[in-house]
Coordinates of C-alpha atoms in Angstrom, one line a residue:
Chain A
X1201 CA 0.0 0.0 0.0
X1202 CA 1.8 3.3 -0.7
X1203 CA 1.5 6.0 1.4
X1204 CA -1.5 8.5 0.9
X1205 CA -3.9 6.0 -1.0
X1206 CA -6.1 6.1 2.6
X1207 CA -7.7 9.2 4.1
X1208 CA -5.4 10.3 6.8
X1209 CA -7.5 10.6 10.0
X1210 CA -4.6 10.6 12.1
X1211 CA -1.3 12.5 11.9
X1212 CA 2.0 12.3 13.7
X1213 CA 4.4 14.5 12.8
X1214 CA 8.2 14.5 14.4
X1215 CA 9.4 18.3 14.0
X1216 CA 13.2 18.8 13.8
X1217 CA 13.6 16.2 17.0
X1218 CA 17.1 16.1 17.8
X1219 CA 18.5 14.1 21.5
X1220 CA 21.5 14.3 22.7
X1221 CA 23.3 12.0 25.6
X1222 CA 25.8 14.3 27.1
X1223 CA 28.5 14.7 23.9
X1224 CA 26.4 11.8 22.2
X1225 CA 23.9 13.1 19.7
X1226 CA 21.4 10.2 19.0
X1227 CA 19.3 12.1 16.6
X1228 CA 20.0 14.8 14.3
X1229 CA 17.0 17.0 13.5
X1230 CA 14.7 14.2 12.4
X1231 CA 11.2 15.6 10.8
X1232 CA 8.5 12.9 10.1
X1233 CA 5.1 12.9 9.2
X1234 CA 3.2 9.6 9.4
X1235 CA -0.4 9.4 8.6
X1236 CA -3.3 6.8 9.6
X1237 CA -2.9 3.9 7.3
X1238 CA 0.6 4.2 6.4
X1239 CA 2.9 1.1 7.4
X1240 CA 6.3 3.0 8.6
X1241 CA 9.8 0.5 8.8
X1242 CA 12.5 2.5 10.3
X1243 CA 15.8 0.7 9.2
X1244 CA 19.5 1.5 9.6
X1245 CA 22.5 -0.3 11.4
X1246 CA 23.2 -0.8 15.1
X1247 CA 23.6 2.7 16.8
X1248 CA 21.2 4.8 13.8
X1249 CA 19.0 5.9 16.6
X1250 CA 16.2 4.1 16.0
X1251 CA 15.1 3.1 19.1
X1252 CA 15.9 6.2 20.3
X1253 CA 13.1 7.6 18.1
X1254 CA 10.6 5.0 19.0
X1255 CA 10.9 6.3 22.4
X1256 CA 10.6 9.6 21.7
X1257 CA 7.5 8.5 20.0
X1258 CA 6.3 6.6 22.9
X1259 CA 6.7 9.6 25.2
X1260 CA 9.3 7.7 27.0
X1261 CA 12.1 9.9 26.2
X1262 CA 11.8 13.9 26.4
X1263 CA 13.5 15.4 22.9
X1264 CA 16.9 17.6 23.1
X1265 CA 15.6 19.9 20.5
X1266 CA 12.0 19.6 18.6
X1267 CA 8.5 18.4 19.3
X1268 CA 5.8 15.9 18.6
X1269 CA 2.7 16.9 17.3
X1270 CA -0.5 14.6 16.8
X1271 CA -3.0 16.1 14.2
X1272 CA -1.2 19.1 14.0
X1273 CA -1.5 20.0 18.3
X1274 CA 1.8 19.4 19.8
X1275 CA 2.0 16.6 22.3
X1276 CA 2.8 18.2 26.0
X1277 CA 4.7 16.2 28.0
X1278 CA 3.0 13.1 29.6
X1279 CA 0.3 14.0 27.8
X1280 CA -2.6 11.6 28.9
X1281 CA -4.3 11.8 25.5
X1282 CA -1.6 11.1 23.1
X1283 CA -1.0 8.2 25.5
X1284 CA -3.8 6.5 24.5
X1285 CA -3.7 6.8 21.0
X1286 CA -0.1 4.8 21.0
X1287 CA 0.5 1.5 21.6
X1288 CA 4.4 0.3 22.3
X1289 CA 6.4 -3.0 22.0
X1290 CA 9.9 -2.3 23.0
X1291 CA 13.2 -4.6 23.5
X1292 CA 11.6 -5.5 27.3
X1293 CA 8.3 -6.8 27.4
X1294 CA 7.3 -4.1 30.5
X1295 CA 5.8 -8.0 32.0
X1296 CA 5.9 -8.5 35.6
X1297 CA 7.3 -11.7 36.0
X1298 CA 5.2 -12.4 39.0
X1299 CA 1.8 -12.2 37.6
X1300 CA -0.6 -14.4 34.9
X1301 CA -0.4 -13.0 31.7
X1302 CA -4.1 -12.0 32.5
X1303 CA -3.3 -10.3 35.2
X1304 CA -0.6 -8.6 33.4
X1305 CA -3.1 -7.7 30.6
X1306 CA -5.7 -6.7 32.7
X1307 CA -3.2 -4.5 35.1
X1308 CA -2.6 -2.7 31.2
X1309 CA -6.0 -2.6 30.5
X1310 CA -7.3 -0.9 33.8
X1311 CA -4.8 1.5 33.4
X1312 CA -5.0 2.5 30.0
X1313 CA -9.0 3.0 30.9
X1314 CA -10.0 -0.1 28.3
X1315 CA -14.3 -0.6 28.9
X1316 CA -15.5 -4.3 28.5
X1317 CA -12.4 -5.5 30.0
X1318 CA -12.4 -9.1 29.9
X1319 CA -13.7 -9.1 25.9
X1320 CA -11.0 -6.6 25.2
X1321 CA -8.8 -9.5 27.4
X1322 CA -9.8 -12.1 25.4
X1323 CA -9.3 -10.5 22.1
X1324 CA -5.7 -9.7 22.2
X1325 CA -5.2 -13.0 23.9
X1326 CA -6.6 -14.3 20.3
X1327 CA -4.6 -12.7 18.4
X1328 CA -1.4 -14.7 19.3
X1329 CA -2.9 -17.5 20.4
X1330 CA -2.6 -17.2 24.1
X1331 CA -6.0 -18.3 25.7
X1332 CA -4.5 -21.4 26.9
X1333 CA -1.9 -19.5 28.9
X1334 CA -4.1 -17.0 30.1
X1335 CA -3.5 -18.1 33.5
X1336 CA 0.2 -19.1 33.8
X1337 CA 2.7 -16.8 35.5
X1338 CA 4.6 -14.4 32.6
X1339 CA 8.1 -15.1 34.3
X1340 CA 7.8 -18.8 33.7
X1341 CA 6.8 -18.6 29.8
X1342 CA 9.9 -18.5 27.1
X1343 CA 11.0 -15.7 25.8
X1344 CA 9.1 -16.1 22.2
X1345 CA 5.9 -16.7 24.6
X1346 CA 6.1 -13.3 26.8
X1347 CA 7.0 -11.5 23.2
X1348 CA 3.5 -13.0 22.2
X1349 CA 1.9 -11.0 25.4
X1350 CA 4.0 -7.9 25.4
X1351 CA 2.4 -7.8 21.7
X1352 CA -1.2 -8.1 22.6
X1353 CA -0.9 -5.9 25.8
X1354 CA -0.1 -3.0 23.2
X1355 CA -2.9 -3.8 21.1
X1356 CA -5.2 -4.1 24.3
X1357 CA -6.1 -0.1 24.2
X1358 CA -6.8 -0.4 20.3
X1359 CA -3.8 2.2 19.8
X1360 CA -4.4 4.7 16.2
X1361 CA -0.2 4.3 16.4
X1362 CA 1.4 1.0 17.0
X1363 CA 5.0 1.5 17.7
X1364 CA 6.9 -1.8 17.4
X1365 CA 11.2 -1.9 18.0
X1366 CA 12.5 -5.4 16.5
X1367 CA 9.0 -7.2 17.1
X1368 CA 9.9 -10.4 15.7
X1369 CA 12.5 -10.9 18.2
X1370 CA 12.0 -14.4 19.9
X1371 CA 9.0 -15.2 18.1
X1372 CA 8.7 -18.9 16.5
X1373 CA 7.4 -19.2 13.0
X1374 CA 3.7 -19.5 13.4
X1375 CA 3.8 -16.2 15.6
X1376 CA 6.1 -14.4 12.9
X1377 CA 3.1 -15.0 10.2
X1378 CA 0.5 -13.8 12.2
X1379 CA 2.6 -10.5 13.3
X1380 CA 3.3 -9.8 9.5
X1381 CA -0.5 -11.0 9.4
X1382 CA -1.8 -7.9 11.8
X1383 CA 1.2 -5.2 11.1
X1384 CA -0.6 -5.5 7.1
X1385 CA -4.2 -5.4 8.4
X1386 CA -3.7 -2.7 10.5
X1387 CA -2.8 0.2 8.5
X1388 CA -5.9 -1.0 6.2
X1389 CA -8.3 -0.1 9.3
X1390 CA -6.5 3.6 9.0
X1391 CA -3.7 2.1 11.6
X1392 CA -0.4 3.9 11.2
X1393 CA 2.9 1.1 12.2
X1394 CA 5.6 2.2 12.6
X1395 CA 8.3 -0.5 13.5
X1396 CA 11.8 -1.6 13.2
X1397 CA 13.9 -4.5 12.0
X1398 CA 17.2 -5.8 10.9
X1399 CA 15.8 -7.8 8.4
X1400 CA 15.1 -5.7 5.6
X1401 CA 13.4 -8.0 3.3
X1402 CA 10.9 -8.9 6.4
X1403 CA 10.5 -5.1 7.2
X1404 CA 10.1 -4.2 3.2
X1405 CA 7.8 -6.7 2.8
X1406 CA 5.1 -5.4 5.4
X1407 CA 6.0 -1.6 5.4
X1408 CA 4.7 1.2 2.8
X1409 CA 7.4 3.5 3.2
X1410 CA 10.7 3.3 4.8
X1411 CA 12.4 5.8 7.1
X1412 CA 16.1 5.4 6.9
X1413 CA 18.2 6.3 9.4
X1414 CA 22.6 6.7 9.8
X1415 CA 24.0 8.0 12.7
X1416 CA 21.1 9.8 14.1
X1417 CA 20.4 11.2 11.1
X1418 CA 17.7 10.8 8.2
X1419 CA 19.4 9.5 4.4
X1420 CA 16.4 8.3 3.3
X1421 CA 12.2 8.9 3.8
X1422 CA 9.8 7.7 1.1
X1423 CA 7.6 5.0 -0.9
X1424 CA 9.3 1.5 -0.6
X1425 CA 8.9 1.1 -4.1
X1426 CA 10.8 4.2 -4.4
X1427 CA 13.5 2.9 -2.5
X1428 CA 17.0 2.9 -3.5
X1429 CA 17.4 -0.8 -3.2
X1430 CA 21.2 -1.4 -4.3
X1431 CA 22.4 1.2 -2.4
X1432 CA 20.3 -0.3 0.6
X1433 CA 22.0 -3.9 0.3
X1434 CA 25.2 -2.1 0.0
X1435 CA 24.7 -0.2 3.7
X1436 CA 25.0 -3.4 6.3
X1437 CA 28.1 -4.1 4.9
X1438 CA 29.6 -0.4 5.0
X1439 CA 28.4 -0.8 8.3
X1440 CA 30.5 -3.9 9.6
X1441 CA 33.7 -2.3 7.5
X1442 CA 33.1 1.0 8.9
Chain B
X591 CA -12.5 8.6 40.5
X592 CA -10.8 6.7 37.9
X593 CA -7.8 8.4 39.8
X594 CA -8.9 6.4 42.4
X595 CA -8.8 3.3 40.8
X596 CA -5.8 3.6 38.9
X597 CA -4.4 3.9 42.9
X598 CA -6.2 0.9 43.4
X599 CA -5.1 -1.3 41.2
X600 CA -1.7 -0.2 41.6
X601 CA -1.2 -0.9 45.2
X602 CA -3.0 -4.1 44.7
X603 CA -0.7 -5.2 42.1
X604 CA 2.4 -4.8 44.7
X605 CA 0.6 -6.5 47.5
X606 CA 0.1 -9.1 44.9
X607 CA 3.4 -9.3 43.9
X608 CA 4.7 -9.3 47.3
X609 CA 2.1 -12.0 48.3
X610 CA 3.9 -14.1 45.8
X611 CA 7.5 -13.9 46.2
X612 CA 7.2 -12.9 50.3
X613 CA 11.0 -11.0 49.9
X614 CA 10.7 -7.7 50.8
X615 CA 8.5 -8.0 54.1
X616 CA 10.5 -11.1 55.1
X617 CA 13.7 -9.1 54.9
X618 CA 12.7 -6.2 56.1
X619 CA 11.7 -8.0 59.2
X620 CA 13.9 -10.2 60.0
X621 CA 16.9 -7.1 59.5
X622 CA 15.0 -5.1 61.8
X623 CA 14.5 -6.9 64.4
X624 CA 18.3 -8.2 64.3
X625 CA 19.0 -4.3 64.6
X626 CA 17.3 -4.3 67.8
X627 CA 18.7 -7.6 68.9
X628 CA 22.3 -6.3 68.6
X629 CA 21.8 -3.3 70.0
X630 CA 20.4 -5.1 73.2
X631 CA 23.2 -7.2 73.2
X632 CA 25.7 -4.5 73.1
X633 CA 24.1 -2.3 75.8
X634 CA 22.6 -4.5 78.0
X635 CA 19.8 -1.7 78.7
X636 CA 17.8 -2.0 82.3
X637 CA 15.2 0.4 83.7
X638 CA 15.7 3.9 82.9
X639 CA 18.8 3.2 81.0
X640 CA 16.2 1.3 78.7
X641 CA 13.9 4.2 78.1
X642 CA 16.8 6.8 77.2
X643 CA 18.3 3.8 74.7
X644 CA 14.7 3.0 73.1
X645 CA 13.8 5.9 70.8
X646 CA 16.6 5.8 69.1
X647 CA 17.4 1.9 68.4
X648 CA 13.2 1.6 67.3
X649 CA 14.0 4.1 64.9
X650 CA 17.6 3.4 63.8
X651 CA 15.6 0.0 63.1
X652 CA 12.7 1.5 61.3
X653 CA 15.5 3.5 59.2
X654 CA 17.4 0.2 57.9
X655 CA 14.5 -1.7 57.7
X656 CA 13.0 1.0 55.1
X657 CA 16.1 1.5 53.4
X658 CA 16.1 -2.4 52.7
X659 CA 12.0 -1.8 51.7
X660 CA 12.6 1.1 48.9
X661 CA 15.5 -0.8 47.5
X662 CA 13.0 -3.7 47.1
X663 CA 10.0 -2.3 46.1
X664 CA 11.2 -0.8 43.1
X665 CA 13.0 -4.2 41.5
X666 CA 10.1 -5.5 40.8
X667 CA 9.8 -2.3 38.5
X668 CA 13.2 -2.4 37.4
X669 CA 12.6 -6.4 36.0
X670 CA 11.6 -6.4 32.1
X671 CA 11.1 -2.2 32.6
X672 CA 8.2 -2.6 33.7
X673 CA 8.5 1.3 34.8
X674 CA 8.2 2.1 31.2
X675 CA 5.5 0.2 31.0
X676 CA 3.7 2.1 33.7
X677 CA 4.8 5.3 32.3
X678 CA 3.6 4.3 29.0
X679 CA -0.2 4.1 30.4
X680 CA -1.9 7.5 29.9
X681 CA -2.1 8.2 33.9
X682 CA -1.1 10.9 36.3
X683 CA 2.6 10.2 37.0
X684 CA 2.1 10.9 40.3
X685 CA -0.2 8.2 41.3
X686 CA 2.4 5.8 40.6
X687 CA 3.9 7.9 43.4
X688 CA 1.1 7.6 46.0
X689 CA 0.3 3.8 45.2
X690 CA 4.5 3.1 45.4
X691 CA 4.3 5.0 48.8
X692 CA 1.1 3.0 50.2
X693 CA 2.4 -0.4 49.5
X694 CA 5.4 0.5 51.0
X695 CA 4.1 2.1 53.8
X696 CA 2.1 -1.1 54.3
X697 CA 5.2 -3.4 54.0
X698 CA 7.1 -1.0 56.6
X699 CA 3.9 -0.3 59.1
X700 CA 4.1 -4.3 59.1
X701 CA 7.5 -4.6 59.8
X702 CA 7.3 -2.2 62.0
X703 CA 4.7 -3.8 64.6
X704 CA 7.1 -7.2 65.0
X705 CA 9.8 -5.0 65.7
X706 CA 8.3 -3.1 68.3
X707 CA 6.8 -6.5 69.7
X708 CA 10.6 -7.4 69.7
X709 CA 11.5 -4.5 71.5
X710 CA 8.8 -5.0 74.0
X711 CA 10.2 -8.6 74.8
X712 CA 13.9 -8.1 75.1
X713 CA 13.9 -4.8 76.7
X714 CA 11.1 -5.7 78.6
X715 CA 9.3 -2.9 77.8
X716 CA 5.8 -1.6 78.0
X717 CA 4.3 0.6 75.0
X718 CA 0.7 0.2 76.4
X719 CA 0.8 3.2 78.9
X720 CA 1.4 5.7 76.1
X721 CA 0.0 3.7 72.8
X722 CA -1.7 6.4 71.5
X723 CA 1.1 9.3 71.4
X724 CA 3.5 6.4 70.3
X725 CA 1.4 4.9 68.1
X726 CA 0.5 8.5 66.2
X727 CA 4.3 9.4 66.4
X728 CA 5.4 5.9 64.7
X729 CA 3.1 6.8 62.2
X730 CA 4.0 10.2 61.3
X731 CA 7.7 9.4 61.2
X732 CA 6.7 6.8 58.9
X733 CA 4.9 8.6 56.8
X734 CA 7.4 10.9 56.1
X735 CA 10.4 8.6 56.0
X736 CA 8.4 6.3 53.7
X737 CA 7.0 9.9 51.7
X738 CA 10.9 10.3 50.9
X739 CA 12.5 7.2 50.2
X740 CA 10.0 5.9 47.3
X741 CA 11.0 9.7 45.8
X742 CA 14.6 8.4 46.4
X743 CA 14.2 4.5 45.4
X744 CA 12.8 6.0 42.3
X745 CA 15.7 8.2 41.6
X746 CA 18.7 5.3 42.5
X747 CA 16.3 2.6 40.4
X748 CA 18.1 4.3 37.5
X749 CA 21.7 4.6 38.7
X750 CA 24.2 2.1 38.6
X751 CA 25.0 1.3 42.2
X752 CA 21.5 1.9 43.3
X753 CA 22.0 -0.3 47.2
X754 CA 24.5 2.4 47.8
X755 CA 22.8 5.4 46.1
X756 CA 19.7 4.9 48.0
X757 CA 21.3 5.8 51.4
X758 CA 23.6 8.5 50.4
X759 CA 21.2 10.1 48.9
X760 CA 18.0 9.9 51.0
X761 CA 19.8 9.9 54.5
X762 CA 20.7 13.9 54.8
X763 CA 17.2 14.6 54.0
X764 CA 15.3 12.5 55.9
X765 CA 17.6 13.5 59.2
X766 CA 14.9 15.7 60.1
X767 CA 12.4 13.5 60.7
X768 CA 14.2 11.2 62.4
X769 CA 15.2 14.3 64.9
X770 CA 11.5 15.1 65.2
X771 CA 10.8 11.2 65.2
X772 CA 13.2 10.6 68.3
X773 CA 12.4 13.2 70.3
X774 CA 8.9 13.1 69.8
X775 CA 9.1 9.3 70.8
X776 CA 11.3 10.1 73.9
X777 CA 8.7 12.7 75.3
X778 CA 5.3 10.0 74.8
X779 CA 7.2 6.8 76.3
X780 CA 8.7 9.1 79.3
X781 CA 5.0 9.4 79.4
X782 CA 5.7 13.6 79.1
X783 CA 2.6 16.0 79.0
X784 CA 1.8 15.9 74.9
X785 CA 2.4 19.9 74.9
X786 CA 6.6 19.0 75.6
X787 CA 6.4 17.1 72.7
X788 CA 4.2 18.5 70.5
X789 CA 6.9 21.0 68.3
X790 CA 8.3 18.0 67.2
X791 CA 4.9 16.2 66.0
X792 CA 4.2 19.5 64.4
X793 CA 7.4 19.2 62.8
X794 CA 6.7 15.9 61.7
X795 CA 3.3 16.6 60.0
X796 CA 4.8 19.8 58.4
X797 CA 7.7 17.7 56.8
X798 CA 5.6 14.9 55.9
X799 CA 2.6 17.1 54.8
X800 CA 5.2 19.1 52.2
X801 CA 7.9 16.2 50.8
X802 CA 4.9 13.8 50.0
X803 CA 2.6 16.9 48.1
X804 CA 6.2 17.9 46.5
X805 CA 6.9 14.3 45.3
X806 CA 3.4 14.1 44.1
X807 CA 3.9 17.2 41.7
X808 CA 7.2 16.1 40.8
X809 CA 7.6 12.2 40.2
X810 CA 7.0 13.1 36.5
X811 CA 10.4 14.3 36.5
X812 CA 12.1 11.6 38.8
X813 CA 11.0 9.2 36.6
X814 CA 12.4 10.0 33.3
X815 CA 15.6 9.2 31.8

C-alpha cells in the first residue's frame, strides 16, 4: 500500500527532534510525518538511533531539540491523550514476572482506561494464540511466549499508532506470520505502524514507506517502491567495515 | 474517581506481587528486628537506662528496615522495565507515586509492629501506657520517611549502584524527621505532657505534609531518563 492511498485521520508528525546524551547526539534533526494507514519501517544499522526515536515517540524519552505533534497539536509532555492513541512494543516486554499474563493484561488494560475488560482480554489474547496461557505466570513462559503478550498488551487499548522496536524478536514461525499477518491489516483499518527491523526483506515486505536512518540522522524517507534498493543492500556491509 | 482506581489497582498489584514472592516484608523483618537484637546485646539496657536507649534503636531500626524496603520495592519495576511500561499508560505520573508510597508504607507499618513486639520482649518494655502518642508518632515518622524514600528509590532505580545510592542520597534529607521522630518518641514513652512534645509532631506533619505533596507534583520528573 503506498503512502496516501487512505484518508489520513490521524497524523504524527516528528518536527526537527534532535537528542543528545551528554556529547552523544542520538538524533540529528529528524522531521517525520506519518499518517493513519501508512505502514512505517524504520531501518539503519546498530547505533542509527532508532530506538531512540521510538521512544521519543512513545513519550518515554523527552527530545533535546523539537516536538511531537499529533493532528497538528503538539503533544505536552505526559500527555494523557496522546498516550492512548499509541501503543508500544519495545526490547523488554514491561511484564511483571510475578503475575498471569491475564493479570498482566488486565493490570494494562485498567490503566489505559480499556471498557469491556475481559472481551478486550480475550481478544488480544486471540490474536497470538494465548487463551491457553491466560493463566500461567509471565516469568515462567519462554521468551518467544512473553513476546507473544507484550504484543497483545499493546494492542489491548486499540492504539491509532502502533509503535513496534524489533517485534519479531524471539518469536517462533507461526507467531512471525500472524505479526506480519496484523502489522498489514492494520494500517488497512487507518492504523499507522511504525516499527523496526534488521531484516530488511521482512520489514520491506510489510512496510509502505521506509524511514532510513545513519547516525542519528535521516538518508532516506519515502515510498518503498521508491526505494534505493542497491544502495540499501550495500549499507550493512559499510556498516560492519566502517 | 478513575484516579482512584488507577491507585487501586496499583497498590493491589504490589501486594500481589509481594504475596507471591514474600522477599521484601521477610527481609525487612527479619533485619530489623536483628538491629534491635544487637543493640540489646551490646548495651545490656535495664530500667531507665532502657527508656533513654529506646527511641533511638526503634528508629535506627525503622530507618534500615525502610532502606532495605525502597530498594525492594522498586525491583520489581526495574525487571523487564516494567517502569516504562507504567509510564507508557496514559495516567497521572504521580499516582504511581502515591500507590508506590502506600504499598510500602504497608510493608514498613508491618514490619514495624514485630519490631516493636521485639522490643517490648527483650527490653522488657511496655508501649501500652502511652500507645496512642507512640502509636501516632510511629506513624507520622513513617509517613514521612516512607513519603521520601520511594521519591529516592525511584531516583537510585536508574543509577548504577543503586543499594549504595539509596542511602547516600535519602539519609541527609530525611535527618529531620528522624530528629523530630526521636524526640517526639522520647517525650510519649517518658510518658511527658503531649504539649513538651508537640513541636516535634508538628514538625513531623509539616515535613511529611510538604515532601509527600512535592513528590506528588514532581515524580514526572524523577521518573524519566
Amino acid at each position: 500500500m503506498r503512502p496516501g492511498t487512505i484518508p489520513a485521520e490521524h497524523v504524527l508528525e516528528v518536527r526537527g527532534v534532535s537528542k543528545y546524551f551528554g556529547d552523544f547526539s542520538a538524533l540529528r534533526r529528524v522531521s517525520l510525518r506519518v499518517a493513519g494507514g501508512e505502514s512505517l519501517l524504520i531501518y539503519g544499522p546498530n547505533g542509527a538511533g532508532k530506538t531512540t526515536l521510538l521512544r521519543i515517540l512513545a513519550s518515554l524519552v523527552q527530545p533535546s531539540e523539537g516536538e511531537i505533534a499529533l493532528d497538528g497539536v503538539r503533544v505536552e509532555r505526559h500527555s494523557t491523550a496522546y498516550k492512548k492513541r499509541v501503543g508500544f512494543v519495545s526490547h523488554q516486554t514491561f511484564l511483571y514476572d510475578e503475575l498471569t499474563v491475564r493479570e498482566n493484561l488486565r493490570l494494562a488494560a485498567k490503566l489505559f482506561g480499556v471498557r469491556n475488560l475481559e472481551t478486550a482480554i480475550d481478544s488480544a489474547l486471540g490474536l497470538f494464540s494465548l487463551q491457553d496461557r491466560a493463566a500461567d505466570i509471565a516469568g515462567r513462559l519462554s521468551r518467544g511466549l512473553q513476546q507473544r503478550v507484550t504484543l497483545s498488551r499493546a494492542l489491548l487499548h486499540d492504539p491509532d499508532f502502533l509503535l513496534l522496536d524489533e517485534p519479531f524478536t524471539g518469536l517462533d514461525a507461526a507467531s512471525v506470520v500472524a505479526l506480519e499477518s496484523l502489522l498489514r491489516q492494520l494500517p488497512m483499518q487507518g492504523k499507522a505502524v511504525i516499527f523496526s527491523t534488521h531484516d530488511f526483506a521482512q520489514g520491506a515486505s510489510i512496510a509502505s514507506r521506509m524511514l532510513e536512518l545513519d547516525r542519528g540522522a535521516v538518508r532516506y524517507d519515502g515510498a518503498m517502491t521508491d526505494a534505493p534498493w542497491a544502495a540499501l543492500r550495500a549499507r550493512p556491509e559499510e556498516a560492519v567495515r566502517g | 474517581m478513575r484516579a482512584l482506581d488507577i491507585l487501586w489497582t496499583l497498590f493491589r498489584k504490589d501486594l500481589r506481587i509481594e504475596w507471591r514472592q514474600r522477599e521484601t516484608l521477610a527481609s525487612i523483618c527479619v533485619f530489623g528486628v536483628l538491629v534491635v537484637l544487637l543493640f540489646n546485646f551490646a548495651f545490656t539496657p535495664a530500667g531507665e537506662e532502657s527508656l533513654r536507649l529506646l527511641p533511638g534503636v526503634l528508629w535506627i531500626a525503622f530507618a534500615f528496615a525502610g532502606i532495605l524496603g525502597f530498594n525492594r520495592s522498586f525491583a520489581a519495576e526495574r525487571q523487564n522495565a516494567c517502569l516504562d511500561g507504567l509510564r507508557l499508560a496514559p495516567i497521572e505520573p504521580g499516582l504511581i507515586y502515591l500507590a508506590k508510597m502506600l504499598s510500602s508504607l504497608v510493608f514498613l507499618a508491618i514490619a514495624e509492629v514485630v519490631i516493636i513486639f521485639a522490643t517490648a520482649l527483650w527490653y522488657n518494655f511496655s508501649f501500652v501506657p502511652s500507645i496512642k502518642w507512640f502509636v501516632s508518632i510511629v506513624f507520622l515518622g513513617t509517613l514521612g520517611y516512607v513519603g521520601v524514600g520511594v521519591t529516592f528509590g525511584a531516583v537510585a532505580a536508574n543509577t548504577r549502584m543503586r543499594e549504595v545510592m539509596l542511602p547516600v542520597l535519602q539519609f541527609p534529607v530525611v535527618v529531620p524527621i528522624f530528629i523530630a521522630a526521636i524526640e517526639a518518641t522520647s517525650g510519649a514513652l517518658r510518658g511527658e505532657a503531649s504539649s513538651q512534645f508537640a513541636s516535634w509532631v508538628r514538625l513531623l506533619v509539616v515535613f511529611s505534609v510538604i515532601f509527600i505533596v512535592l513528590s506528588f507534583l514532581l515524580f514526572e520528573y524523577v521518573l524519566e531518563e
